[in-house]
Tab-separated table of N, CA and C in Angstrom:
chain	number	residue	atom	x	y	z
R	1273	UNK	N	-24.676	-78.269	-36.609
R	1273	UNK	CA	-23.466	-77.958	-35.875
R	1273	UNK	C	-22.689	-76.836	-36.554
R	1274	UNK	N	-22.447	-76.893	-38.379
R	1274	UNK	CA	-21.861	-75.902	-38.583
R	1274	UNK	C	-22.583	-74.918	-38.608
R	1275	UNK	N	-23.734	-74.282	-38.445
R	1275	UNK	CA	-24.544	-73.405	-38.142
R	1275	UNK	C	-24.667	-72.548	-37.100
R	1276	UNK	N	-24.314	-73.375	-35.885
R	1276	UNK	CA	-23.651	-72.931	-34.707
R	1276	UNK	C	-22.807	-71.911	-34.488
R	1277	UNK	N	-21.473	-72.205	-35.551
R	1277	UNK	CA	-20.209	-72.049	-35.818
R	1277	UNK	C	-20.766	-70.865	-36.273
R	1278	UNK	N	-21.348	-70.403	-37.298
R	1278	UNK	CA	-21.123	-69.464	-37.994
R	1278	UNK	C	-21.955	-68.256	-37.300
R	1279	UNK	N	-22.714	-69.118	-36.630
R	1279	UNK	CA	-23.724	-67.609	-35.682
R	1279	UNK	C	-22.721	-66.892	-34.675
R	1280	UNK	N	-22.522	-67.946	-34.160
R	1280	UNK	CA	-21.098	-67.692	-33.226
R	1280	UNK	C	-20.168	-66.387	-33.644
R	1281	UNK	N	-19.704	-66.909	-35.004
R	1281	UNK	CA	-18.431	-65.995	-35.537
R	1281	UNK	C	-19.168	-64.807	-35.669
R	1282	UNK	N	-20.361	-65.040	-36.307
R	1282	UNK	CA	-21.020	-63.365	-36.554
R	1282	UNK	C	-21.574	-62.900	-35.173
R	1283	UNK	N	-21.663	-63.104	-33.794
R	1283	UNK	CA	-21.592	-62.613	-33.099
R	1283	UNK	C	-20.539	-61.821	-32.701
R	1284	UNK	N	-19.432	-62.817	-32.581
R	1284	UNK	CA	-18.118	-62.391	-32.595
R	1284	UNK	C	-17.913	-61.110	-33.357
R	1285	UNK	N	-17.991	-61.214	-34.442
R	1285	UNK	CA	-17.862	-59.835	-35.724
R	1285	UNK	C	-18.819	-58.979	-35.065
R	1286	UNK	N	-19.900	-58.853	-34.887
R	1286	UNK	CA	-20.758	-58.424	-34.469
R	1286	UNK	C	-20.166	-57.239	-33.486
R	1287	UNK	N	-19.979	-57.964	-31.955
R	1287	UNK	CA	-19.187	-57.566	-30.623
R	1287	UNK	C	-17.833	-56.691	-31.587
R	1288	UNK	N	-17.135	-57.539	-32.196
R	1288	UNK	CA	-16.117	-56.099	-32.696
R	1288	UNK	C	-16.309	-55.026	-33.495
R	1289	UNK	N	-16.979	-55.426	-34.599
R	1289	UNK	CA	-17.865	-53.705	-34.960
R	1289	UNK	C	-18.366	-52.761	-33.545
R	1290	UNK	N	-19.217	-53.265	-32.490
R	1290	UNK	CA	-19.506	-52.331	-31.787
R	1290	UNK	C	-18.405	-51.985	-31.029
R	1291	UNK	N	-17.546	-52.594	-30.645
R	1291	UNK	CA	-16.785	-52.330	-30.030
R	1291	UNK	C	-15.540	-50.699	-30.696
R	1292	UNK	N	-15.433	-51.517	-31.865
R	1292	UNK	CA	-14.684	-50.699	-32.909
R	1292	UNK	C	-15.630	-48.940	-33.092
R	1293	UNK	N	-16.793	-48.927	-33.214
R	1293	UNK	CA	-17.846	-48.458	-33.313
R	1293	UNK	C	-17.831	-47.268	-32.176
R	1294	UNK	N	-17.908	-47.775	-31.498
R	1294	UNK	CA	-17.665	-46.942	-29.983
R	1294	UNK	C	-16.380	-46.497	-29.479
R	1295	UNK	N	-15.692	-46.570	-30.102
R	1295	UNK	CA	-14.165	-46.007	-29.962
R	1295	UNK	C	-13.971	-45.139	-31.062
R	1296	UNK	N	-14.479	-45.278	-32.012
R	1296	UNK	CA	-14.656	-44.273	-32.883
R	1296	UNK	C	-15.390	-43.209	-32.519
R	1297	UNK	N	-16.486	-43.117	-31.592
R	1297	UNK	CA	-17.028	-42.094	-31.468
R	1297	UNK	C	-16.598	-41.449	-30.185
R	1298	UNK	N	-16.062	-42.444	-29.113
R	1298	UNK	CA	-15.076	-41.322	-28.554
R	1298	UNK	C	-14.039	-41.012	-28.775
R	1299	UNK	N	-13.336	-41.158	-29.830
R	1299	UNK	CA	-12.554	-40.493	-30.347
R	1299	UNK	C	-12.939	-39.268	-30.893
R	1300	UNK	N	-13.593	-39.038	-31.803
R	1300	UNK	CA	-14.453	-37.795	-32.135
R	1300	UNK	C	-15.070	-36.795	-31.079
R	1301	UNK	N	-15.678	-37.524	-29.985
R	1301	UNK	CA	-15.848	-36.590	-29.112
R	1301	UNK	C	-14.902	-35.876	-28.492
R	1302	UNK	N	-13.591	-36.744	-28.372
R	1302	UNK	CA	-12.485	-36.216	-27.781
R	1302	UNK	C	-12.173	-35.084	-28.351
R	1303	UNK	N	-12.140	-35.196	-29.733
R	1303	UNK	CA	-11.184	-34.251	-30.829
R	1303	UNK	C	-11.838	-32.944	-30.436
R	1304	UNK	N	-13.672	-33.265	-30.319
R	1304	UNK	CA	-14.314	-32.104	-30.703
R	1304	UNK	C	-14.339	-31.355	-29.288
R	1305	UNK	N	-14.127	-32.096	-28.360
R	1305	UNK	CA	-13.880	-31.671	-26.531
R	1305	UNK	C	-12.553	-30.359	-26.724
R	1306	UNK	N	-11.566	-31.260	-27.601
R	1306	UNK	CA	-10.041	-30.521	-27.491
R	1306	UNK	C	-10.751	-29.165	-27.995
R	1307	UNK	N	-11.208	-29.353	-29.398
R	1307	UNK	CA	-11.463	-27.967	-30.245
R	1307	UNK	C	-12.545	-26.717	-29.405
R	1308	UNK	N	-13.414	-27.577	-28.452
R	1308	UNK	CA	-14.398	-26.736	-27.491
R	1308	UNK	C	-13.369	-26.073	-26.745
R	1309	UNK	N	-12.600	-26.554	-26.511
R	1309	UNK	CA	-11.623	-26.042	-25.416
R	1309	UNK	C	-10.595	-24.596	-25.909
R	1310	UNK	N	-10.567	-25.057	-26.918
R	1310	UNK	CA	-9.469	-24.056	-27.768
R	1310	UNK	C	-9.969	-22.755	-28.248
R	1311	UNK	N	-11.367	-23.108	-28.298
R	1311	UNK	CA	-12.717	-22.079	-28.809
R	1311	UNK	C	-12.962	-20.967	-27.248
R	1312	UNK	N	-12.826	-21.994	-26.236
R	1312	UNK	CA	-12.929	-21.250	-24.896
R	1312	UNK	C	-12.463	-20.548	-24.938
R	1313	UNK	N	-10.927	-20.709	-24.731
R	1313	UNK	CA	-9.705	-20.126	-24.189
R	1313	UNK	C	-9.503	-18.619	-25.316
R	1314	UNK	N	-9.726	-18.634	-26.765
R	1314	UNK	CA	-9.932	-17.516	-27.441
R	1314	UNK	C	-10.405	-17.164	-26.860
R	1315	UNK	N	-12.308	-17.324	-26.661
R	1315	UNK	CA	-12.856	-16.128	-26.701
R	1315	UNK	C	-12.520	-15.635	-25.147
R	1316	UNK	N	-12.159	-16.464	-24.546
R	1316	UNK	CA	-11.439	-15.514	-22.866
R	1316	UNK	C	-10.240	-14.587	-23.387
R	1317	UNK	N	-9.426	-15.059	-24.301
R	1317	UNK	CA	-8.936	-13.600	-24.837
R	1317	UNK	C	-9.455	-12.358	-25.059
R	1318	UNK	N	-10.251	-13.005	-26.140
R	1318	UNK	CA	-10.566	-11.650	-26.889
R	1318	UNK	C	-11.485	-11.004	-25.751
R	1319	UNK	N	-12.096	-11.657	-24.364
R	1319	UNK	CA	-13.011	-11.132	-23.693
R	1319	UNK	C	-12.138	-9.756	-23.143
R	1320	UNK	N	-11.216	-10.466	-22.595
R	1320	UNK	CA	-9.828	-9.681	-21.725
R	1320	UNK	C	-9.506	-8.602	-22.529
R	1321	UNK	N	-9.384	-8.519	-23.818
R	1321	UNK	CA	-8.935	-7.720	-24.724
R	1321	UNK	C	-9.781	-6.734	-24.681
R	1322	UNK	N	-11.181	-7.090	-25.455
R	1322	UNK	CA	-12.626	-5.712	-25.428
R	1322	UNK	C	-12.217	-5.438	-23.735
R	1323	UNK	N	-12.367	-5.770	-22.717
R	1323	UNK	CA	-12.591	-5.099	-21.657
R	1323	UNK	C	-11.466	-4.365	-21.509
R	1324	UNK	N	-10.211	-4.922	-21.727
R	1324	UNK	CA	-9.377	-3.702	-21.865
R	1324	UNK	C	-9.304	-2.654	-22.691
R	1325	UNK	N	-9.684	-2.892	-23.899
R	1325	UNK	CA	-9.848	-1.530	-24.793
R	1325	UNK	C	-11.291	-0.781	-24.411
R	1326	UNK	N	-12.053	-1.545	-23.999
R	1326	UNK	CA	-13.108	-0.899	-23.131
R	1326	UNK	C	-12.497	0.247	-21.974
R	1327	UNK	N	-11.467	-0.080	-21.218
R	1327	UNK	CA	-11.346	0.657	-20.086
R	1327	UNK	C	-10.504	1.516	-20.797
R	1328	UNK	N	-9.613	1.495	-22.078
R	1328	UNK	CA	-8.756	2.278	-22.720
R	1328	UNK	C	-9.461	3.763	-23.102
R	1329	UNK	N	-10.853	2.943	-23.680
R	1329	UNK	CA	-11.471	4.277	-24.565
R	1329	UNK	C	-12.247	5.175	-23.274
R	1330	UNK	N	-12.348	4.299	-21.940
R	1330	UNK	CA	-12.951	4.886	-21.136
R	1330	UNK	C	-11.935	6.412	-20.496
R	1331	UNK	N	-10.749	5.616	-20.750
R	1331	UNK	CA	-9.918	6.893	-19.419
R	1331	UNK	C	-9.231	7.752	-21.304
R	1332	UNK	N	-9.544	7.250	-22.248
R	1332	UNK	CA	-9.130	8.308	-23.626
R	1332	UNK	C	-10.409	9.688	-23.284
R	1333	UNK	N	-11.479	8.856	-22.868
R	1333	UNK	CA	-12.675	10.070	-23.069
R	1333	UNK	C	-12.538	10.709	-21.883
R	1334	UNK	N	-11.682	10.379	-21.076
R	1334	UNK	CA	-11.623	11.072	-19.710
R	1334	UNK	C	-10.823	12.409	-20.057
R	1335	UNK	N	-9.806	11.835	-20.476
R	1335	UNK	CA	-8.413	12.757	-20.685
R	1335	UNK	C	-8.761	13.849	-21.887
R	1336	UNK	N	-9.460	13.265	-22.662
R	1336	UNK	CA	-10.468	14.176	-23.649
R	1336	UNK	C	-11.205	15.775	-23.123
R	1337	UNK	N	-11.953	15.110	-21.721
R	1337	UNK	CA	-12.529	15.599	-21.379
R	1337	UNK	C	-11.877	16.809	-20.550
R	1338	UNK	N	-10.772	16.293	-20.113
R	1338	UNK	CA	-9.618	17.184	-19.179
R	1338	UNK	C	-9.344	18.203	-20.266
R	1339	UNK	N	-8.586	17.781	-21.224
R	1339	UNK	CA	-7.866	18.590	-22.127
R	1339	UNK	C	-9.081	19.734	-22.682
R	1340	UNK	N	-10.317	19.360	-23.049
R	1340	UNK	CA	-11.270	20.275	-23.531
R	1340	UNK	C	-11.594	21.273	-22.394
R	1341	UNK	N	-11.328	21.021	-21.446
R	1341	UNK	CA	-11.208	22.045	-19.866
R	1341	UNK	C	-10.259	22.661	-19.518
R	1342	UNK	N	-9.371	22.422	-20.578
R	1342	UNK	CA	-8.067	23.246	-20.474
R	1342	UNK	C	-7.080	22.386	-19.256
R	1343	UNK	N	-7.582	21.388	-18.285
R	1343	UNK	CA	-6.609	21.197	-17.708
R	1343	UNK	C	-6.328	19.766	-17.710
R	1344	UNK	N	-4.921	19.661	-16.898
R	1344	UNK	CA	-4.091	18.633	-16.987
R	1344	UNK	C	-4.102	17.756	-16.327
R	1345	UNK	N	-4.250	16.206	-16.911
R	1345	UNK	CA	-4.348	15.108	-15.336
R	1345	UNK	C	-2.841	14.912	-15.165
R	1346	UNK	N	-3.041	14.695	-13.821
R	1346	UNK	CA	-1.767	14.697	-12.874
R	1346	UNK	C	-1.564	13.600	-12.367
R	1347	UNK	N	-0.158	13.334	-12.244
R	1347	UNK	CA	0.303	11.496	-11.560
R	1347	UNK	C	-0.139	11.920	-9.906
R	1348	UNK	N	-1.076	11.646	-9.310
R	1348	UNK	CA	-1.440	11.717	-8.286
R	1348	UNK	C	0.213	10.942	-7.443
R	1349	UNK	N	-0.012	9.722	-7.671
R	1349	UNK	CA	0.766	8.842	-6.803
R	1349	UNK	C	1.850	8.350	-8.265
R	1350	UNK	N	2.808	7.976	-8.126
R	1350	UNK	CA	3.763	7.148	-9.065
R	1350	UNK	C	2.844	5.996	-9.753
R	1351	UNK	N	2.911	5.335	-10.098
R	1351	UNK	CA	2.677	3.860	-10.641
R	1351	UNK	C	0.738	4.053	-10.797
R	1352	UNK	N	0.238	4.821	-10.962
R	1352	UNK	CA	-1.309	5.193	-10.987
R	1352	UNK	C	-1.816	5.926	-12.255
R	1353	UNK	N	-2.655	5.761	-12.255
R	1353	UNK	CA	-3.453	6.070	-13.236
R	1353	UNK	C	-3.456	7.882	-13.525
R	1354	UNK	N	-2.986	8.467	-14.206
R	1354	UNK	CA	-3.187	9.820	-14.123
R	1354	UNK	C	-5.139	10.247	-14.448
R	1355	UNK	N	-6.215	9.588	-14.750
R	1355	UNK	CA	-7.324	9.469	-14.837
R	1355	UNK	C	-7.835	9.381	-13.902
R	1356	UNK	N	-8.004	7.669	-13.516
R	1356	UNK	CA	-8.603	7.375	-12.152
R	1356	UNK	C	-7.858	7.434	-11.278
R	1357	UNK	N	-6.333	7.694	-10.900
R	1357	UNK	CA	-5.962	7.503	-9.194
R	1357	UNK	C	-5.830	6.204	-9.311
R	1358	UNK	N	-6.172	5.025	-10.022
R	1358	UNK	CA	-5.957	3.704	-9.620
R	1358	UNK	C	-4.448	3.005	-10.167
R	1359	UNK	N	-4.044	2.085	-9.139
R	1359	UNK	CA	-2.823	1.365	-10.015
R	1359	UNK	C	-3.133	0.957	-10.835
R	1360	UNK	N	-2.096	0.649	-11.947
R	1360	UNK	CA	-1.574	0.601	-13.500
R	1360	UNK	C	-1.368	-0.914	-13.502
């Protein structure tokens, strides 16, 4: 009978280690979900960033190219690009 008892309890213990066990590891997954997330959202910065200094060095080599021709880019329209013609 007390044998019973004690299988019992170590089941019991048992069920709360796993239990305990498995909350621990989604917890960790969580943390490491948050940090995936935070890792995203940089590199969508820095993506935004190169493509803008991408299009920077693009209309620098433009205007480069004007000036070595002797001539001048012009504000086509207000609020536009003196390069491409495109809004700003």
């Amino acid at each position: 009978m007390k044998h019973k008892i004690f299988i019992e309890l170590a089941y019991i213990a048992i069920i709360i280690y796993a239990i305990w066990y498995i909350s621990d590891i989604q917890h960790r997954l969580s943390v490491a979900h948050g940090a995936l997330i935070e890792q995203r959202e940089m590199l969508k910065t820095q993506q935004d960033t190169i493509i803008k200094q991408k299009l920077l060095i693009d209309a620098l080599e433009k205007y480069i190219i004007f000036s070595e021709n002797g001539q001048v880019p012009l504000y086509i329209d207000k609020g536009k690009s003196p390069i491409y013609n495109e809004p700003l």
